[in-house]
Tab-separated table of C-alpha atoms in Angstrom:
chain	number	residue	atom	x	y	z
A	190	MET	CA	-11.216	119.025	-24.414
A	191	THR	CA	-8.594	116.930	-22.646
A	192	ASP	CA	-7.271	118.078	-19.390
A	193	LEU	CA	-3.554	117.584	-19.884
A	194	SER	CA	-2.754	118.448	-16.318
A	195	LYS	CA	-4.451	115.184	-15.130
A	196	THR	CA	-2.775	112.923	-17.607
A	197	SER	CA	-0.041	110.749	-15.953
A	198	ILE	CA	3.044	110.294	-17.946
A	199	THR	CA	5.353	107.567	-16.701
A	200	SER	CA	9.048	108.057	-16.866
A	201	PRO	CA	11.438	105.363	-18.043
A	202	HIS	CA	12.718	104.908	-14.572
A	203	GLU	CA	9.199	104.110	-13.208
A	204	ILE	CA	8.581	101.666	-15.979
A	205	LYS	CA	11.771	99.808	-15.082
A	206	GLU	CA	10.673	99.558	-11.405
A	207	ILE	CA	7.263	98.145	-12.526
A	208	LEU	CA	8.888	95.515	-14.641
A	209	ASP	CA	11.239	94.476	-11.804
A	210	THR	CA	8.291	94.176	-9.416
A	211	GLU	CA	6.354	91.964	-11.900
A	212	LEU	CA	9.339	89.737	-12.435
A	213	HIS	CA	9.883	89.362	-8.777
A	214	SER	CA	6.270	88.430	-8.258
A	215	LYS	CA	6.442	85.649	-10.921
A	216	ILE	CA	9.462	84.162	-9.457
A	217	HIS	CA	8.029	84.099	-6.041
A	218	PHE	CA	4.777	82.494	-7.360
A	219	GLY	CA	6.804	79.746	-9.164
A	220	GLN	CA	8.699	78.848	-5.919
A	221	THR	CA	5.468	78.624	-4.006
A	222	GLY	CA	3.810	76.381	-6.605
A	223	GLU	CA	6.811	74.143	-6.697
A	224	GLY	CA	6.701	73.713	-3.003
A	225	LYS	CA	2.999	72.790	-3.273
A	226	GLY	CA	3.874	70.135	-5.913
A	227	VAL	CA	2.302	71.936	-8.831
A	228	TYR	CA	3.666	70.813	-12.233
A	229	SER	CA	6.065	73.429	-13.747
A	230	ASP	CA	7.372	73.569	-17.319
A	231	SER	CA	10.708	74.703	-15.999
A	232	ALA	CA	11.177	71.529	-13.951
A	233	SER	CA	14.019	69.414	-15.224
A	234	PRO	CA	13.207	65.891	-16.384
A	235	SER	CA	16.106	64.458	-14.322
A	236	GLN	CA	14.367	65.672	-11.214
A	237	SER	CA	11.162	63.620	-11.729
A	238	GLN	CA	10.882	60.620	-9.351
A	239	PRO	CA	10.620	57.063	-10.823
A	240	LEU	CA	7.344	55.221	-10.566
A	241	LYS	CA	7.151	52.631	-7.683
A	242	THR	CA	5.707	49.133	-8.445
A	243	THR	CA	4.060	47.399	-5.488
A	244	ALA	CA	3.654	43.593	-5.681
A	245	TYR	CA	0.234	42.181	-4.646
A	246	GLN	CA	0.446	39.821	-1.628
A	247	LEU	CA	-2.151	37.220	-0.786
A	248	PRO	CA	-3.585	37.333	2.678
A	249	ALA	CA	-2.173	34.797	5.109
A	250	PRO	CA	-4.432	31.703	5.551
A	251	THR	CA	-6.556	31.563	8.656
A	252	MET	CA	-5.952	29.105	11.489
A	253	ARG	CA	-8.822	26.971	10.416
A	254	VAL	CA	-7.458	26.644	6.887
A	255	ARG	CA	-4.010	25.731	8.236
A	256	TYR	CA	-5.649	23.142	10.570
A	257	TRP	CA	-7.418	21.383	7.560
A	258	ILE	CA	-4.288	21.498	5.419
A	259	HIS	CA	-2.341	19.848	8.313
A	260	TRP	CA	-4.743	16.992	8.670
A	261	PHE	CA	-5.136	16.586	4.941
A	262	ARG	CA	-1.319	15.973	4.653
A	263	ILE	CA	-1.502	13.427	7.500
A	264	GLY	CA	-4.467	11.567	5.837
A	265	LEU	CA	-2.775	11.564	2.425
A	266	GLY	CA	0.372	10.124	3.958
A	267	ILE	CA	-1.602	7.293	5.699
A	268	PHE	CA	-3.404	6.563	2.466
A	269	LEU	CA	-0.246	6.219	0.479
A	270	LEU	CA	1.337	4.027	3.167
A	271	LEU	CA	-1.646	1.630	3.145
A	272	SER	CA	-1.698	1.527	-0.644
A	273	ILE	CA	2.008	0.505	-0.692
A	274	LEU	CA	1.472	-2.131	1.993
A	275	MET	CA	-1.513	-3.576	0.157
A	276	SER	CA	0.320	-3.714	-3.121
A	277	LEU	CA	3.170	-5.489	-1.471
A	278	GLY	CA	0.898	-7.955	0.315
A	279	GLY	CA	-1.153	-8.915	-2.776
A	280	CYS	CA	-3.470	-11.786	-1.916
A	281	SER	CA	-2.239	-12.588	1.582
A	282	LEU	CA	-0.313	-15.764	1.281
A	283	ASN	CA	0.102	-16.405	5.012
A	284	ALA	CA	-3.223	-15.247	6.413
A	285	ALA	CA	-3.642	-18.321	8.600
A	286	THR	CA	-0.411	-20.224	8.498
A	287	VAL	CA	0.284	-23.109	10.854
A	288	THR	CA	3.479	-24.390	12.262
A	289	TRP	CA	4.833	-27.908	12.240
A	290	ASN	CA	5.060	-29.730	15.579
A	291	LYS	CA	6.327	-33.181	16.629
A	292	ALA	CA	3.633	-35.610	15.713
A	293	VAL	CA	3.853	-37.249	19.165
A	294	ASN	CA	2.644	-33.951	20.617
A	295	VAL	CA	-0.287	-33.732	18.238
A	296	VAL	CA	-1.798	-37.287	17.898
A	297	PRO	CA	-1.491	-40.566	19.799
A	298	ALA	CA	1.434	-42.883	19.060
A	299	SER	CA	-0.898	-45.476	17.607
A	300	VAL	CA	-2.024	-42.936	14.921
A	301	ILE	CA	1.640	-42.159	14.010
A	302	GLU	CA	2.421	-45.781	13.545
A	303	GLN	CA	-0.568	-46.363	11.387
A	304	VAL	CA	0.386	-43.441	9.121
A	305	ILE	CA	3.951	-44.690	8.690
A	306	VAL	CA	2.858	-48.304	7.957
A	307	GLU	CA	0.234	-47.204	5.363
A	308	ASN	CA	2.526	-44.839	3.440
A	309	THR	CA	6.084	-46.026	3.840
A	310	GLU	CA	8.272	-49.044	4.404
A	311	LEU	CA	9.943	-47.366	7.343
A	312	ASN	CA	10.300	-48.905	10.817
A	313	ALA	CA	7.290	-47.384	12.612
A	314	LYS	CA	8.947	-47.555	16.080
A	315	VAL	CA	12.105	-45.892	15.010
A	316	SER	CA	10.682	-43.275	12.655
A	317	ALA	CA	7.849	-42.129	14.781
A	318	LYS	CA	9.974	-39.616	16.667
A	319	ASN	CA	10.910	-37.876	13.412
A	320	ILE	CA	7.399	-37.351	12.031
A	321	LEU	CA	6.014	-33.871	12.033
A	322	ALA	CA	2.392	-32.903	11.976
A	323	TRP	CA	-0.106	-30.015	12.233
A	324	SER	CA	-3.860	-30.159	12.646
A	325	VAL	CA	-6.846	-27.954	12.300
A	326	GLU	CA	-10.276	-28.221	13.929
A	327	GLY	CA	-13.286	-28.886	11.670
A	328	LYS	CA	-17.052	-29.071	12.266
A	329	ASP	CA	-16.675	-32.766	12.665
A	330	GLY	CA	-13.413	-33.941	14.134
A	331	ARG	CA	-9.903	-32.722	13.080
A	332	PHE	CA	-7.762	-32.722	9.988
A	333	ALA	CA	-4.097	-33.518	10.461
A	334	VAL	CA	-1.316	-33.441	7.865
A	335	PHE	CA	1.835	-35.412	8.346
A	336	ASN	CA	5.316	-34.572	7.175
A	337	LEU	CA	7.159	-37.902	7.085
A	338	ASN	CA	10.347	-35.759	7.361
A	339	THR	CA	12.692	-38.231	5.727
A	340	PRO	CA	14.458	-38.303	2.319
A	341	ASP	CA	13.271	-41.890	1.836
A	342	VAL	CA	9.810	-40.508	0.738
A	343	CYS	CA	11.267	-37.721	-1.458
A	344	GLY	CA	11.923	-37.716	-5.172
A	345	ALA	CA	11.746	-35.653	-8.384
A	346	LEU	CA	8.101	-34.678	-7.648
A	347	GLY	CA	8.855	-33.606	-4.066
A	348	CYS	CA	8.225	-35.180	-0.659
A	349	LEU	CA	5.236	-37.225	0.375
A	350	TYR	CA	2.654	-35.490	2.591
A	351	THR	CA	-0.514	-37.297	3.800
A	352	GLY	CA	-3.561	-36.056	5.622
A	353	TYR	CA	-6.077	-37.812	7.895
A	354	TRP	CA	-9.508	-37.120	9.186
A	355	LEU	CA	-9.534	-37.737	12.939
A	356	ARG	CA	-12.870	-38.284	14.625
A	357	LYS	CA	-13.742	-39.433	18.102
A	358	ASP	CA	-14.555	-43.072	18.424
A	359	LYS	CA	-14.076	-43.606	14.682
A	360	PRO	CA	-11.132	-44.967	12.653
A	361	ILE	CA	-8.802	-42.433	11.125
A	362	THR	CA	-9.415	-41.963	7.404
A	363	GLN	CA	-6.879	-40.788	4.820
A	364	VAL	CA	-8.306	-37.912	2.853
A	365	PHE	CA	-5.236	-36.239	1.400
A	366	LEU	CA	-2.089	-37.528	-0.289
A	367	SER	CA	0.410	-35.603	-2.411
A	368	TYR	CA	3.961	-35.083	-3.262
A	369	LEU	CA	4.891	-31.391	-2.488
A	370	ASN	CA	8.000	-29.336	-2.853
A	371	PRO	CA	8.900	-27.954	0.627
A	372	ASN	CA	11.666	-25.702	-0.696
A	373	LEU	CA	10.098	-22.246	-0.634
A	374	PRO	CA	11.429	-18.723	0.054
A	375	PRO	CA	12.131	-18.044	3.879
A	376	ASP	CA	9.090	-15.966	4.430
A	377	LYS	CA	6.607	-18.388	2.813
A	378	HIS	CA	4.756	-21.418	4.250
A	379	LEU	CA	3.908	-24.659	2.658
A	380	LEU	CA	0.412	-24.995	4.180
A	381	GLU	CA	-2.194	-22.748	5.618
A	382	VAL	CA	-5.785	-22.964	6.614
A	383	GLY	CA	-8.346	-21.897	3.880
A	384	GLU	CA	-11.904	-21.020	3.970
A	385	ASN	CA	-14.791	-23.136	5.337
A	386	ARG	CA	-17.311	-24.001	2.696
A	387	GLY	CA	-19.748	-25.731	5.009
A	388	GLN	CA	-18.164	-29.057	4.913
A	389	ALA	CA	-16.994	-31.126	7.871
A	390	LEU	CA	-13.305	-30.006	7.286
A	391	PRO	CA	-11.995	-26.668	6.166
A	392	CYS	CA	-10.208	-26.007	2.927
A	393	ILE	CA	-6.358	-25.882	2.852
A	394	LYS	CA	-3.958	-23.754	0.811
A	395	VAL	CA	-0.748	-25.298	-0.546
A	396	LEU	CA	1.990	-22.986	-1.834
A	397	GLN	CA	4.335	-24.357	-4.578
A	398	THR	CA	7.010	-22.968	-6.741
A	399	GLU	CA	6.376	-22.770	-10.507
A	400	GLN	CA	9.576	-21.765	-12.349
A	401	GLU	CA	10.373	-18.383	-10.670
A	402	GLN	CA	6.878	-17.804	-9.505
A	403	LEU	CA	4.658	-19.050	-6.647
A	404	ARG	CA	1.366	-20.848	-7.132
A	405	GLN	CA	-1.110	-21.285	-4.308
A	406	LEU	CA	-3.331	-24.332	-4.699
A	407	ASN	CA	-6.645	-24.402	-2.919
A	408	PHE	CA	-7.928	-27.831	-1.761
A	409	CYS	CA	-11.389	-28.232	-0.372
A	410	PHE	CA	-13.066	-31.195	1.355
A	411	ASN	CA	-15.863	-32.779	-0.571
A	412	GLY	CA	-17.222	-35.126	2.091
A	413	THR	CA	-14.829	-38.090	1.376
A	414	GLY	CA	-11.529	-36.413	0.431
A	415	TYR	CA	-9.761	-33.182	-0.590
A	416	GLN	CA	-9.907	-32.102	-4.194
A	417	LEU	CA	-8.393	-29.100	-6.066
A	418	ALA	CA	-10.860	-26.268	-6.251
A	419	ASP	CA	-8.851	-23.461	-7.751
A	420	SER	CA	-5.350	-21.958	-7.783
A	421	GLN	CA	-3.656	-18.497	-7.649
A	422	LEU	CA	-0.545	-17.528	-9.476
A	423	PHE	CA	1.677	-14.894	-7.617
A	424	THR	CA	4.161	-12.764	-9.610
A	425	ASN	CA	6.166	-9.999	-8.013
A	426	ASN	CA	3.927	-10.020	-4.900
A	427	THR	CA	0.847	-9.493	-7.041
A	428	SER	CA	-1.629	-12.347	-7.495
A	429	CYS	CA	-3.176	-13.229	-10.804
A	430	CYS	CA	-6.066	-15.388	-9.590
A	431	GLU	CA	-7.141	-17.951	-12.176
A	432	SER	CA	-9.231	-21.186	-11.945
A	433	GLN	CA	-7.689	-24.087	-13.643
A	434	LYS	CA	-8.390	-27.701	-14.177
A	435	ARG	CA	-6.484	-30.278	-12.143
A	436	GLU	CA	-4.642	-31.708	-15.137
A	437	ALA	CA	-3.364	-28.252	-16.308
A	438	CYS	CA	-2.251	-27.080	-12.876
A	439	VAL	CA	-0.833	-29.954	-10.833
A	440	PRO	CA	-0.193	-33.055	-12.925
A	441	GLN	CA	1.986	-34.544	-10.146
A	442	LEU	CA	-0.771	-34.607	-7.544
A	443	ASP	CA	-2.365	-37.840	-6.465
A	444	ILE	CA	-5.397	-36.864	-4.388
A	445	LEU	CA	-7.764	-39.248	-2.723
A	446	GLY	CA	-11.455	-38.571	-2.997
A	447	VAL	CA	-11.488	-36.645	-6.257
A	448	VAL	CA	-14.745	-37.164	-8.018
């Protein structure tokens, strides 16, 4: 049989105290969990912190990489500069230009007088002081071109220019004769020294206007006189090199020694 004396009966007042104690414990536990960051259903959505987005940053280049980039930029700049200069230069028109001098300072007076007599009707004594000339050394003697420098030998085809082969202890020999137009742009020269093709005298380059373009005529010595070898047409500082026949290129030329 049950011992009723040992049975504990809780009064309503005790039950109220027990419920208050449990409620206090739950509240205390919730505050402790919130302090430790434990997720709570009672937490308000407005109290949640927004997510932070962190951008990825590339590491800074090393000093060695910066060094190579620096010199790469310098090299690229030099390359572009050289490319521009080469494009502007085209086929160098004035690679070995020569300047005109008073003929009396280049050759003896007797040579000047002979040049005047053979090519003009001018008074040799009076005109000698006005003649201009330049010369270039060859394997055998010199080649001298004379600019008679007078309107009396100029016409629709240009002005008369003549060239002679000068050798020691030998008579002078006329090897070039042509009417050329001396009116060229300020930075261009009528004549310049060309290549040497193994002959006694080197080739010469003659620059002439052709409408609004420039044509460079290349004359080479063939043993007895100068003949047209080829020509180059220059347009907007760019050369279009093309070999042409004498008749198609310079019909006004009268060159001695053409075979």
